[in-house]
PDB file of C-alpha atoms and ligand atoms in Angstrom:
ATOM      1  CA  MET O   7      79.572  79.819  96.704  1.00  0.00           C
ATOM      2  CA  ALA O   8      79.864  83.442  97.116  1.00  0.00           C
ATOM      3  CA  ASN O   9      83.065  85.164  95.996  1.00  0.00           C
ATOM      4  CA  LYS O  10      85.253  86.564  98.518  1.00  0.00           C
ATOM      5  CA  GLU O  11      86.349  89.808  96.585  1.00  0.00           C
ATOM      6  CA  GLU O  12      82.516  90.402  95.928  1.00  0.00           C
ATOM      7  CA  LEU O  13      81.842  90.043  99.506  1.00  0.00           C
ATOM      8  CA  LYS O  14      84.627  92.440 100.612  1.00  0.00           C
ATOM      9  CA  GLN O  15      83.330  95.072  98.445  1.00  0.00           C
ATOM     10  CA  LEU O  16      79.858  94.602  99.725  1.00  0.00           C
ATOM     11  CA  LEU O  17      81.198  94.657 103.386  1.00  0.00           C
ATOM     12  CA  ARG O  18      83.140  98.098 102.635  1.00  0.00           C
ATOM     13  CA  GLU O  19      79.972  99.487 101.286  1.00  0.00           C
ATOM     14  CA  LEU O  20      78.005  98.508 104.126  1.00  0.00           C
ATOM     15  CA  ASN O  21      80.797 100.287 106.310  1.00  0.00           C
ATOM     16  CA  LYS O  22      80.649 103.491 104.278  1.00  0.00           C
ATOM     17  CA  GLN O  23      77.105 103.870 104.066  1.00  0.00           C
ATOM     18  CA  GLY O  24      76.565 102.621 107.578  1.00  0.00           C
ATOM     19  CA  GLY O  25      73.997 100.054 106.159  1.00  0.00           C
ATOM     20  CA  SER O  26      71.447 102.018 104.072  1.00  0.00           C
ATOM     21  CA  ALA O  27      68.560 100.140 103.542  1.00  0.00           C
ATOM     22  CA  LEU O  28      69.164  99.287  99.939  1.00  0.00           C
ATOM     23  CA  VAL O  29      72.767  98.101 100.957  1.00  0.00           C
ATOM     24  CA  LYS O  30      71.337  96.120 103.559  1.00  0.00           C
ATOM     25  CA  GLU O  31      68.969  94.513 101.181  1.00  0.00           C
ATOM     26  CA  ARG O  32      71.349  93.553  98.799  1.00  0.00           C
ATOM     27  CA  ALA O  33      73.661  92.217 101.441  1.00  0.00           C
ATOM     28  CA  ALA O  34      71.192  90.142 102.890  1.00  0.00           C
ATOM     29  CA  LYS O  35      70.536  88.318  99.664  1.00  0.00           C
ATOM     30  CA  PHE O  36      74.258  88.150  99.092  1.00  0.00           C
ATOM     31  CA  LEU O  37      75.165  86.844 102.386  1.00  0.00           C
ATOM     32  CA  LYS O  38      72.750  83.833 102.226  1.00  0.00           C
ATOM     33  CA  ASP O  39      74.914  82.129 100.086  1.00  0.00           C
ATOM     34  CA  VAL O  40      78.319  82.800 102.000  1.00  0.00           C
ATOM     35  CA  ASP O  41      79.802  80.179 104.261  1.00  0.00           C
ATOM     36  CA  ALA O  42      81.236  80.961 107.570  1.00  0.00           C
ATOM     37  CA  LYS O  43      84.823  80.553 106.551  1.00  0.00           C
ATOM     38  CA  THR O  44      84.530  82.796 103.421  1.00  0.00           C
ATOM     39  CA  LEU O  45      82.992  85.382 105.841  1.00  0.00           C
ATOM     40  CA  SER O  46      85.936  85.091 108.381  1.00  0.00           C
ATOM     41  CA  LEU O  47      88.533  85.372 105.707  1.00  0.00           C
ATOM     42  CA  ALA O  48      86.907  88.198 103.891  1.00  0.00           C
ATOM     43  CA  GLU O  49      86.729  90.184 107.469  1.00  0.00           C
ATOM     44  CA  GLN O  50      90.413  89.215 108.120  1.00  0.00           C
ATOM     45  CA  GLU O  51      91.760  90.531 104.754  1.00  0.00           C
ATOM     46  CA  LEU O  52      89.730  93.875 105.469  1.00  0.00           C
ATOM     47  CA  MET O  53      91.385  93.881 108.507  1.00  0.00           C
ATOM     48  CA  GLU O  54      94.955  93.518 107.076  1.00  0.00           C
ATOM     49  CA  GLU O  55      94.101  96.113 104.774  1.00  0.00           C
ATOM     50  CA  GLY O  56      93.870  98.668 107.428  1.00  0.00           C
ATOM     51  CA  VAL O  57      90.175  98.599 108.380  1.00  0.00           C
ATOM     52  CA  SER O  58      90.644  99.021 112.125  1.00  0.00           C
ATOM     53  CA  GLN O  59      89.479  96.458 114.531  1.00  0.00           C
ATOM     54  CA  GLU O  60      86.902  98.887 116.407  1.00  0.00           C
ATOM     55  CA  HIS O  61      85.639  99.836 112.881  1.00  0.00           C
ATOM     56  CA  LEU O  62      85.336  96.254 111.717  1.00  0.00           C
ATOM     57  CA  ARG O  63      83.358  95.279 114.898  1.00  0.00           C
ATOM     58  CA  SER O  64      80.537  98.023 113.864  1.00  0.00           C
ATOM     59  CA  LEU O  65      80.672  96.426 110.737  1.00  0.00           C
ATOM     60  CA  CYS O  66      80.249  92.984 112.083  1.00  0.00           C
ATOM     61  CA  GLU O  67      77.140  94.284 113.959  1.00  0.00           C
ATOM     62  CA  VAL O  68      75.789  95.805 110.772  1.00  0.00           C
ATOM     63  CA  HIS O  69      76.067  92.579 108.789  1.00  0.00           C
ATOM     64  CA  LEU O  70      74.903  90.315 111.864  1.00  0.00           C
ATOM     65  CA  GLU O  71      71.816  92.334 111.760  1.00  0.00           C
ATOM     66  CA  VAL O  72      71.684  91.741 107.986  1.00  0.00           C
ATOM     67  CA  LEU O  73      72.216  88.091 108.512  1.00  0.00           C
ATOM     68  CA  GLY O  74      69.815  87.767 111.288  1.00  0.00           C
ATOM     69  CA  GLU O  75      67.654  84.561 110.656  1.00  0.00           C
ATOM     70  CA  ALA O  76      69.601  83.096 107.832  1.00  0.00           C
ATOM     71  CA  LEU O  77      72.758  82.504 110.394  1.00  0.00           C
ATOM     72  CA  GLU O  78      70.410  81.189 113.236  1.00  0.00           C
ATOM     73  CA  GLN O  79      69.563  78.379 110.871  1.00  0.00           C
ATOM     74  CA  SER O  80      73.053  77.707 109.893  1.00  0.00           C
ATOM     75  CA  LYS O  81      74.267  76.883 113.715  1.00  0.00           C
ATOM     76  CA  PRO O  82      76.446  73.921 113.426  1.00  0.00           C
ATOM     77  CA  GLU O  83      75.407  70.540 114.682  1.00  0.00           C
ATOM     78  CA  THR O  84      77.881  68.172 116.247  1.00  0.00           C
ATOM     79  CA  GLU O  85      77.831  65.027 118.589  1.00  0.00           C
ATOM     80  CA  LYS O  86      77.181  66.146 122.192  1.00  0.00           C
ATOM     81  CA  GLU O  87      80.562  65.359 123.501  1.00  0.00           C
ATOM     82  CA  HIS O  88      82.270  67.469 120.625  1.00  0.00           C
ATOM     83  CA  PRO O  89      84.018  70.489 121.900  1.00  0.00           C
ATOM     84  CA  VAL O  90      81.763  72.816 119.912  1.00  0.00           C
ATOM     85  CA  SER O  91      78.604  71.372 121.459  1.00  0.00           C
ATOM     86  CA  ILE O  92      80.109  71.580 124.839  1.00  0.00           C
ATOM     87  CA  LEU O  93      80.929  75.331 124.113  1.00  0.00           C
ATOM     88  CA  MET O  94      77.342  75.816 122.576  1.00  0.00           C
ATOM     89  CA  ASP O  95      75.461  74.130 125.501  1.00  0.00           C
ATOM     90  CA  GLU O  96      77.468  76.395 127.925  1.00  0.00           C
ATOM     91  CA  HIS O  97      76.497  79.289 125.961  1.00  0.00           C
ATOM     92  CA  GLU O  98      72.741  78.372 126.285  1.00  0.00           C
ATOM     93  CA  ILE O  99      73.113  78.586 129.904  1.00  0.00           C
ATOM     94  CA  ILE O 100      74.907  81.704 129.857  1.00  0.00           C
ATOM     95  CA  LEU O 101      72.414  83.258 127.674  1.00  0.00           C
ATOM     96  CA  GLN O 102      69.434  82.314 130.172  1.00  0.00           C
ATOM     97  CA  ASN O 103      71.456  84.196 133.055  1.00  0.00           C
ATOM     98  CA  LEU O 104      72.073  86.953 130.684  1.00  0.00           C
ATOM     99  CA  ALA O 105      68.187  87.311 130.074  1.00  0.00           C
ATOM    100  CA  GLU O 106      67.846  87.156 133.860  1.00  0.00           C
ATOM    101  CA  LEU O 107      70.505  89.933 134.453  1.00  0.00           C
ATOM    102  CA  ARG O 108      68.693  92.276 132.175  1.00  0.00           C
ATOM    103  CA  GLU O 109      65.362  91.773 134.054  1.00  0.00           C
ATOM    104  CA  ILE O 110      67.144  92.537 137.386  1.00  0.00           C
ATOM    105  CA  VAL O 111      68.785  95.509 136.014  1.00  0.00           C
ATOM    106  CA  GLY O 112      65.309  97.023 135.136  1.00  0.00           C
ATOM    107  CA  GLN O 113      63.712  96.007 138.504  1.00  0.00           C
ATOM    108  CA  VAL O 114      66.686  97.772 140.277  1.00  0.00           C
ATOM    109  CA  GLU O 115      66.168 100.920 138.019  1.00  0.00           C
ATOM    110  CA  ALA O 116      62.561 100.892 138.950  1.00  0.00           C
ATOM    111  CA  ALA O 117      62.773 100.348 142.714  1.00  0.00           C
ATOM    112  CA  GLU O 118      63.805 103.103 145.214  1.00  0.00           C
ATOM    113  CA  GLY O 119      65.954 101.661 147.635  1.00  0.00           C
ATOM    114  CA  PHE O 120      67.542  98.216 148.925  1.00  0.00           C
ATOM    115  CA  GLY O 121      64.542  97.294 150.814  1.00  0.00           C
ATOM    116  CA  ASP O 122      62.605  96.853 147.601  1.00  0.00           C
ATOM    117  CA  ILE O 123      65.045  94.350 146.049  1.00  0.00           C
ATOM    118  CA  PRO O 124      66.180  91.586 148.531  1.00  0.00           C
ATOM    119  CA  ASN O 125      65.562  88.801 146.105  1.00  0.00           C
ATOM    120  CA  GLN O 126      67.273  90.487 143.239  1.00  0.00           C
ATOM    121  CA  LEU O 127      70.294  91.041 145.207  1.00  0.00           C
ATOM    122  CA  GLU O 128      70.507  87.406 145.952  1.00  0.00           C
ATOM    123  CA  ARG O 129      70.001  86.362 142.389  1.00  0.00           C
ATOM    124  CA  LEU O 130      72.415  88.973 141.168  1.00  0.00           C
ATOM    125  CA  LYS O 131      75.043  87.177 143.453  1.00  0.00           C
ATOM    126  CA  ALA O 132      74.088  83.805 141.755  1.00  0.00           C
ATOM    127  CA  ILE O 133      74.610  85.202 138.316  1.00  0.00           C
ATOM    128  CA  THR O 134      77.815  86.950 139.055  1.00  0.00           C
ATOM    129  CA  HIS O 135      79.223  83.636 140.308  1.00  0.00           C
ATOM    130  CA  LEU O 136      78.197  82.248 137.106  1.00  0.00           C
ATOM    131  CA  LEU O 137      79.530  84.630 135.006  1.00  0.00           C
ATOM    132  CA  LEU O 138      82.982  84.534 136.774  1.00  0.00           C
ATOM    133  CA  GLU O 139      82.942  80.850 136.128  1.00  0.00           C
ATOM    134  CA  THR O 140      82.710  81.466 132.515  1.00  0.00           C
ATOM    135  CA  GLU O 141      86.478  82.315 132.596  1.00  0.00           C
ATOM    136  CA  SER O 142      87.177  78.384 131.953  1.00  0.00           C
ATOM    137  CA  HIS O 143      85.053  78.648 128.950  1.00  0.00           C
ATOM    138  CA  HIS O 144      86.873  81.593 127.498  1.00  0.00           C
ATOM    139  CA  GLN O 145      90.140  80.132 128.691  1.00  0.00           C
ATOM    140  CA  ARG O 146      89.394  76.823 126.690  1.00  0.00           C
ATOM    141  CA  GLU O 147      88.516  78.849 123.615  1.00  0.00           C
ATOM    142  CA  GLU O 148      91.645  80.987 123.924  1.00  0.00           C
ATOM    143  CA  GLU O 149      94.207  78.100 124.593  1.00  0.00           C
ATOM    144  CA  ALA O 150      92.805  75.082 122.690  1.00  0.00           C
ATOM    145  CA  LEU O 151      90.703  76.486 119.775  1.00  0.00           C
ATOM    146  CA  PHE O 152      92.108  79.705 118.721  1.00  0.00           C
ATOM    147  CA  PRO O 153      95.640  78.876 118.198  1.00  0.00           C
ATOM    148  CA  ARG O 154      94.658  75.953 116.037  1.00  0.00           C
ATOM    149  CA  LEU O 155      92.319  78.016 113.836  1.00  0.00           C
ATOM    150  CA  GLU O 156      95.365  80.518 113.720  1.00  0.00           C
ATOM    151  CA  ARG O 157      97.768  77.913 112.516  1.00  0.00           C
ATOM    152  CA  HIS O 158      95.633  77.498 109.714  1.00  0.00           C
ATOM    153  CA  GLY O 159      95.848  81.257 108.741  1.00  0.00           C
ATOM    154  CA  VAL O 160      92.220  82.029 110.169  1.00  0.00           C
ATOM    155  CA  THR O 161      93.460  85.068 112.616  1.00  0.00           C
ATOM    156  CA  GLY O 162      91.039  87.802 112.455  1.00  0.00           C
ATOM    157  CA  PRO O 163      87.762  86.341 114.117  1.00  0.00           C
ATOM    158  CA  PRO O 164      90.019  84.763 117.013  1.00  0.00           C
ATOM    159  CA  GLN O 165      91.687  88.256 117.544  1.00  0.00           C
ATOM    160  CA  MET O 166      88.450  89.842 117.974  1.00  0.00           C
ATOM    161  CA  MET O 167      86.988  87.532 120.205  1.00  0.00           C
ATOM    162  CA  ARG O 168      90.003  87.705 122.507  1.00  0.00           C
ATOM    163  CA  LEU O 169      89.663  91.333 122.583  1.00  0.00           C
ATOM    164  CA  GLU O 170      86.040  91.025 123.497  1.00  0.00           C
ATOM    165  CA  HIS O 171      86.887  88.678 126.277  1.00  0.00           C
ATOM    166  CA  GLU O 172      89.352  91.174 127.718  1.00  0.00           C
ATOM    167  CA  GLU O 173      86.626  93.926 127.830  1.00  0.00           C
ATOM    168  CA  LEU O 174      84.168  91.537 129.210  1.00  0.00           C
ATOM    169  CA  ARG O 175      86.419  90.264 131.812  1.00  0.00           C
ATOM    170  CA  ALA O 176      86.877  93.631 133.340  1.00  0.00           C
ATOM    171  CA  LYS O 177      83.132  94.366 133.340  1.00  0.00           C
ATOM    172  CA  LYS O 178      82.473  91.161 135.152  1.00  0.00           C
ATOM    173  CA  ARG O 179      84.958  92.084 137.684  1.00  0.00           C
ATOM    174  CA  ARG O 180      83.259  95.323 138.254  1.00  0.00           C
ATOM    175  CA  LEU O 181      79.788  93.631 138.319  1.00  0.00           C
ATOM    176  CA  ALA O 182      81.388  91.379 141.097  1.00  0.00           C
ATOM    177  CA  GLU O 183      82.536  94.409 143.053  1.00  0.00           C
ATOM    178  CA  LEU O 184      79.305  96.114 142.739  1.00  0.00           C
ATOM    179  CA  THR O 185      77.425  93.192 144.145  1.00  0.00           C
ATOM    180  CA  GLU O 186      79.768  92.655 146.948  1.00  0.00           C
ATOM    181  CA  GLN O 187      79.818  96.295 148.104  1.00  0.00           C
ATOM    182  CA  ALA O 188      75.994  97.008 146.996  1.00  0.00           C
ATOM    183  CA  LYS O 189      74.906  97.821 150.859  1.00  0.00           C
ATOM    184  CA  SER O 190      77.789 100.146 151.285  1.00  0.00           C
ATOM    185  CA  MET O 191      76.580 102.265 148.473  1.00  0.00           C
ATOM    186  CA  ASN O 192      74.233 104.853 147.950  1.00  0.00           C
ATOM    187  CA  TYR O 193      71.267 103.601 146.192  1.00  0.00           C
ATOM    188  CA  GLU O 194      70.996 105.870 143.201  1.00  0.00           C
ATOM    189  CA  GLU O 195      74.859 105.169 142.690  1.00  0.00           C
ATOM    190  CA  PHE O 196      74.468 101.549 142.894  1.00  0.00           C
ATOM    191  CA  SER O 197      71.333 101.675 140.578  1.00  0.00           C
ATOM    192  CA  THR O 198      73.160 103.870 137.678  1.00  0.00           C
ATOM    193  CA  GLU O 199      76.303 101.739 137.742  1.00  0.00           C
ATOM    194  CA  LEU O 200      74.491  98.344 137.653  1.00  0.00           C
ATOM    195  CA  SER O 201      72.339  99.652 134.951  1.00  0.00           C
ATOM    196  CA  GLN O 202      75.652 100.610 132.984  1.00  0.00           C
ATOM    197  CA  VAL O 203      77.693  97.608 133.571  1.00  0.00           C
ATOM    198  CA  GLY O 204      74.877  95.066 133.640  1.00  0.00           C
ATOM    199  CA  SER O 205      73.370  96.326 130.352  1.00  0.00           C
ATOM    200  CA  TYR O 206      77.047  96.182 128.791  1.00  0.00           C
ATOM    201  CA  ILE O 207      77.216  92.456 129.771  1.00  0.00           C
ATOM    202  CA  ALA O 208      74.075  91.429 128.673  1.00  0.00           C
ATOM    203  CA  SER O 209      74.256  92.890 125.298  1.00  0.00           C
ATOM    204  CA  ASN O 210      77.892  92.452 124.454  1.00  0.00           C
ATOM    205  CA  LEU O 211      78.224  88.839 125.930  1.00  0.00           C
ATOM    206  CA  ARG O 212      74.878  87.894 123.785  1.00  0.00           C
ATOM    207  CA  ASP O 213      76.327  89.477 120.835  1.00  0.00           C
ATOM    208  CA  HIS O 214      79.838  87.648 121.470  1.00  0.00           C
ATOM    209  CA  ILE O 215      77.982  84.308 121.724  1.00  0.00           C
ATOM    210  CA  PHE O 216      76.235  84.933 118.562  1.00  0.00           C
ATOM    211  CA  LYS O 217      79.412  85.618 116.675  1.00  0.00           C
ATOM    212  CA  GLU O 218      80.843  82.431 118.074  1.00  0.00           C
ATOM    213  CA  ASP O 219      77.927  80.042 117.421  1.00  0.00           C
ATOM    214  CA  ASN O 220      77.283  81.559 113.828  1.00  0.00           C
ATOM    215  CA  ILE O 221      80.672  82.376 112.624  1.00  0.00           C
ATOM    216  CA  LEU O 222      83.516  81.293 114.650  1.00  0.00           C
ATOM    217  CA  TYR O 223      82.744  77.674 115.561  1.00  0.00           C
ATOM    218  CA  PRO O 224      81.328  76.903 112.040  1.00  0.00           C
ATOM    219  CA  THR O 225      84.618  78.381 110.660  1.00  0.00           C
ATOM    220  CA  ALA O 226      86.704  76.120 112.907  1.00  0.00           C
ATOM    221  CA  LEU O 227      84.429  73.035 111.797  1.00  0.00           C
ATOM    222  CA  GLN O 228      85.283  73.678 108.197  1.00  0.00           C
ATOM    223  CA  THR O 229      89.000  74.293 109.079  1.00  0.00           C
ATOM    224  CA  LEU O 230      90.300  71.783 111.862  1.00  0.00           C
ATOM    225  CA  SER O 231      90.797  67.933 111.183  1.00  0.00           C
ATOM    226  CA  ALA O 232      89.415  65.101 113.251  1.00  0.00           C
ATOM    227  CA  GLU O 233      92.878  64.699 114.726  1.00  0.00           C
ATOM    228  CA  GLU O 234      93.000  68.235 115.799  1.00  0.00           C
ATOM    229  CA  TRP O 235      89.665  68.131 117.298  1.00  0.00           C
ATOM    230  CA  SER O 236      90.635  65.159 119.352  1.00  0.00           C
ATOM    231  CA  GLU O 237      93.574  67.426 120.574  1.00  0.00           C
ATOM    232  CA  VAL O 238      91.078  69.953 121.383  1.00  0.00           C
ATOM    233  CA  SER O 239      89.235  67.688 123.657  1.00  0.00           C
ATOM    234  CA  LYS O 240      92.133  66.439 125.429  1.00  0.00           C
ATOM    235  CA  GLU O 241      93.063  70.108 126.172  1.00  0.00           C
ATOM    236  CA  PHE O 242      89.491  70.949 127.344  1.00  0.00           C
ATOM    237  CA  ASP O 243      89.797  68.077 129.706  1.00  0.00           C
ATOM    238  CA  ARG O 244      92.946  69.615 131.167  1.00  0.00           C
ATOM    239  CA  ILE O 245      91.789  72.894 131.352  1.00  0.00           C
ATOM    240  CA  GLY O 246      88.550  72.020 133.185  1.00  0.00           C
ATOM    241  CA  TYR O 247      84.907  73.159 132.849  1.00  0.00           C
ATOM    242  CA  CYS O 248      82.641  75.374 134.393  1.00  0.00           C
ATOM    243  CA  CYS O 249      80.406  74.492 137.292  1.00  0.00           C
ATOM    244  CA  PHE O 250      77.219  74.674 135.069  1.00  0.00           C
ATOM    245  CA  THR O 251      78.844  72.603 132.101  1.00  0.00           C
ATOM    246  CA  PRO O 252      76.485  69.821 131.065  1.00  0.00           C
ATOM    247  CA  GLN O 253      77.610  66.494 132.097  1.00  0.00           C
ATOM    248  CA  VAL O 254      79.720  65.127 129.101  1.00  0.00           C
ATOM    249  CA  SER O 255      80.723  61.217 129.053  1.00  0.00           C
ATOM    250  CA  ARG O 256      83.770  60.692 126.951  1.00  0.00           C
ATOM    251  CA  GLN O 257      85.078  57.218 126.309  1.00  0.00           C
TER     252      GLN O 257
HETATM  253 FE1  FE2 D 301      84.405  83.471 123.435  1.00  0.00          FE
HETATM  254 FE1  FE2 D 302      82.105  81.308 123.870  1.00  0.00          FE
END
């Protein structure tokens, strides 16, 4: 098991040098042996030492890049009715829609007027609707999952995820307005703003999902007891699901 102090030192170096090839290579080797919870706690302690959240976020990105495939393989496996499975199934559907959003942004950029993109506008409305529905997903994370992690002293990752939810919320609202008002706008203005807002959501929400699937959820699985998970399930039921949540049957 990798040592947390060593890990913090490596993260500091990654931070300072913006990830030079040599440090990245060392990090890649080292990080393969790190479990999610050690990583979460190391990042949290750096934050407590005064590394700003913004800074830590760019640091996260460097090391997500470094971790790449190693992390993909460590995705947790849980029973299909487990809260983590439900959240991860929802992520899959959100990711498919984000890929489509990115495609539409490209088509809107290439087109010359609204006459060229009738189908894209329709699809954009459907994707926007789905993205607004993800509020219940974020709410379940914020109300049922994060406070329990925080009670166990894991405070850094939930804090960062909350901040990202906030930022994404504002962008999703702007996307909804843009989609609603599209035809009353000048095409170039519409296309430029859609390209900014759409690309932001497509890449930031994708990265957010990656961090949850690979760091936050595995940390939660290492931390919460079976009893706490059953409380999480009950709270999930109380808060409710997204219109696209795959059907779950719970006894
Ligand atoms: Fe989230
Ligand atoms: Fe999520």
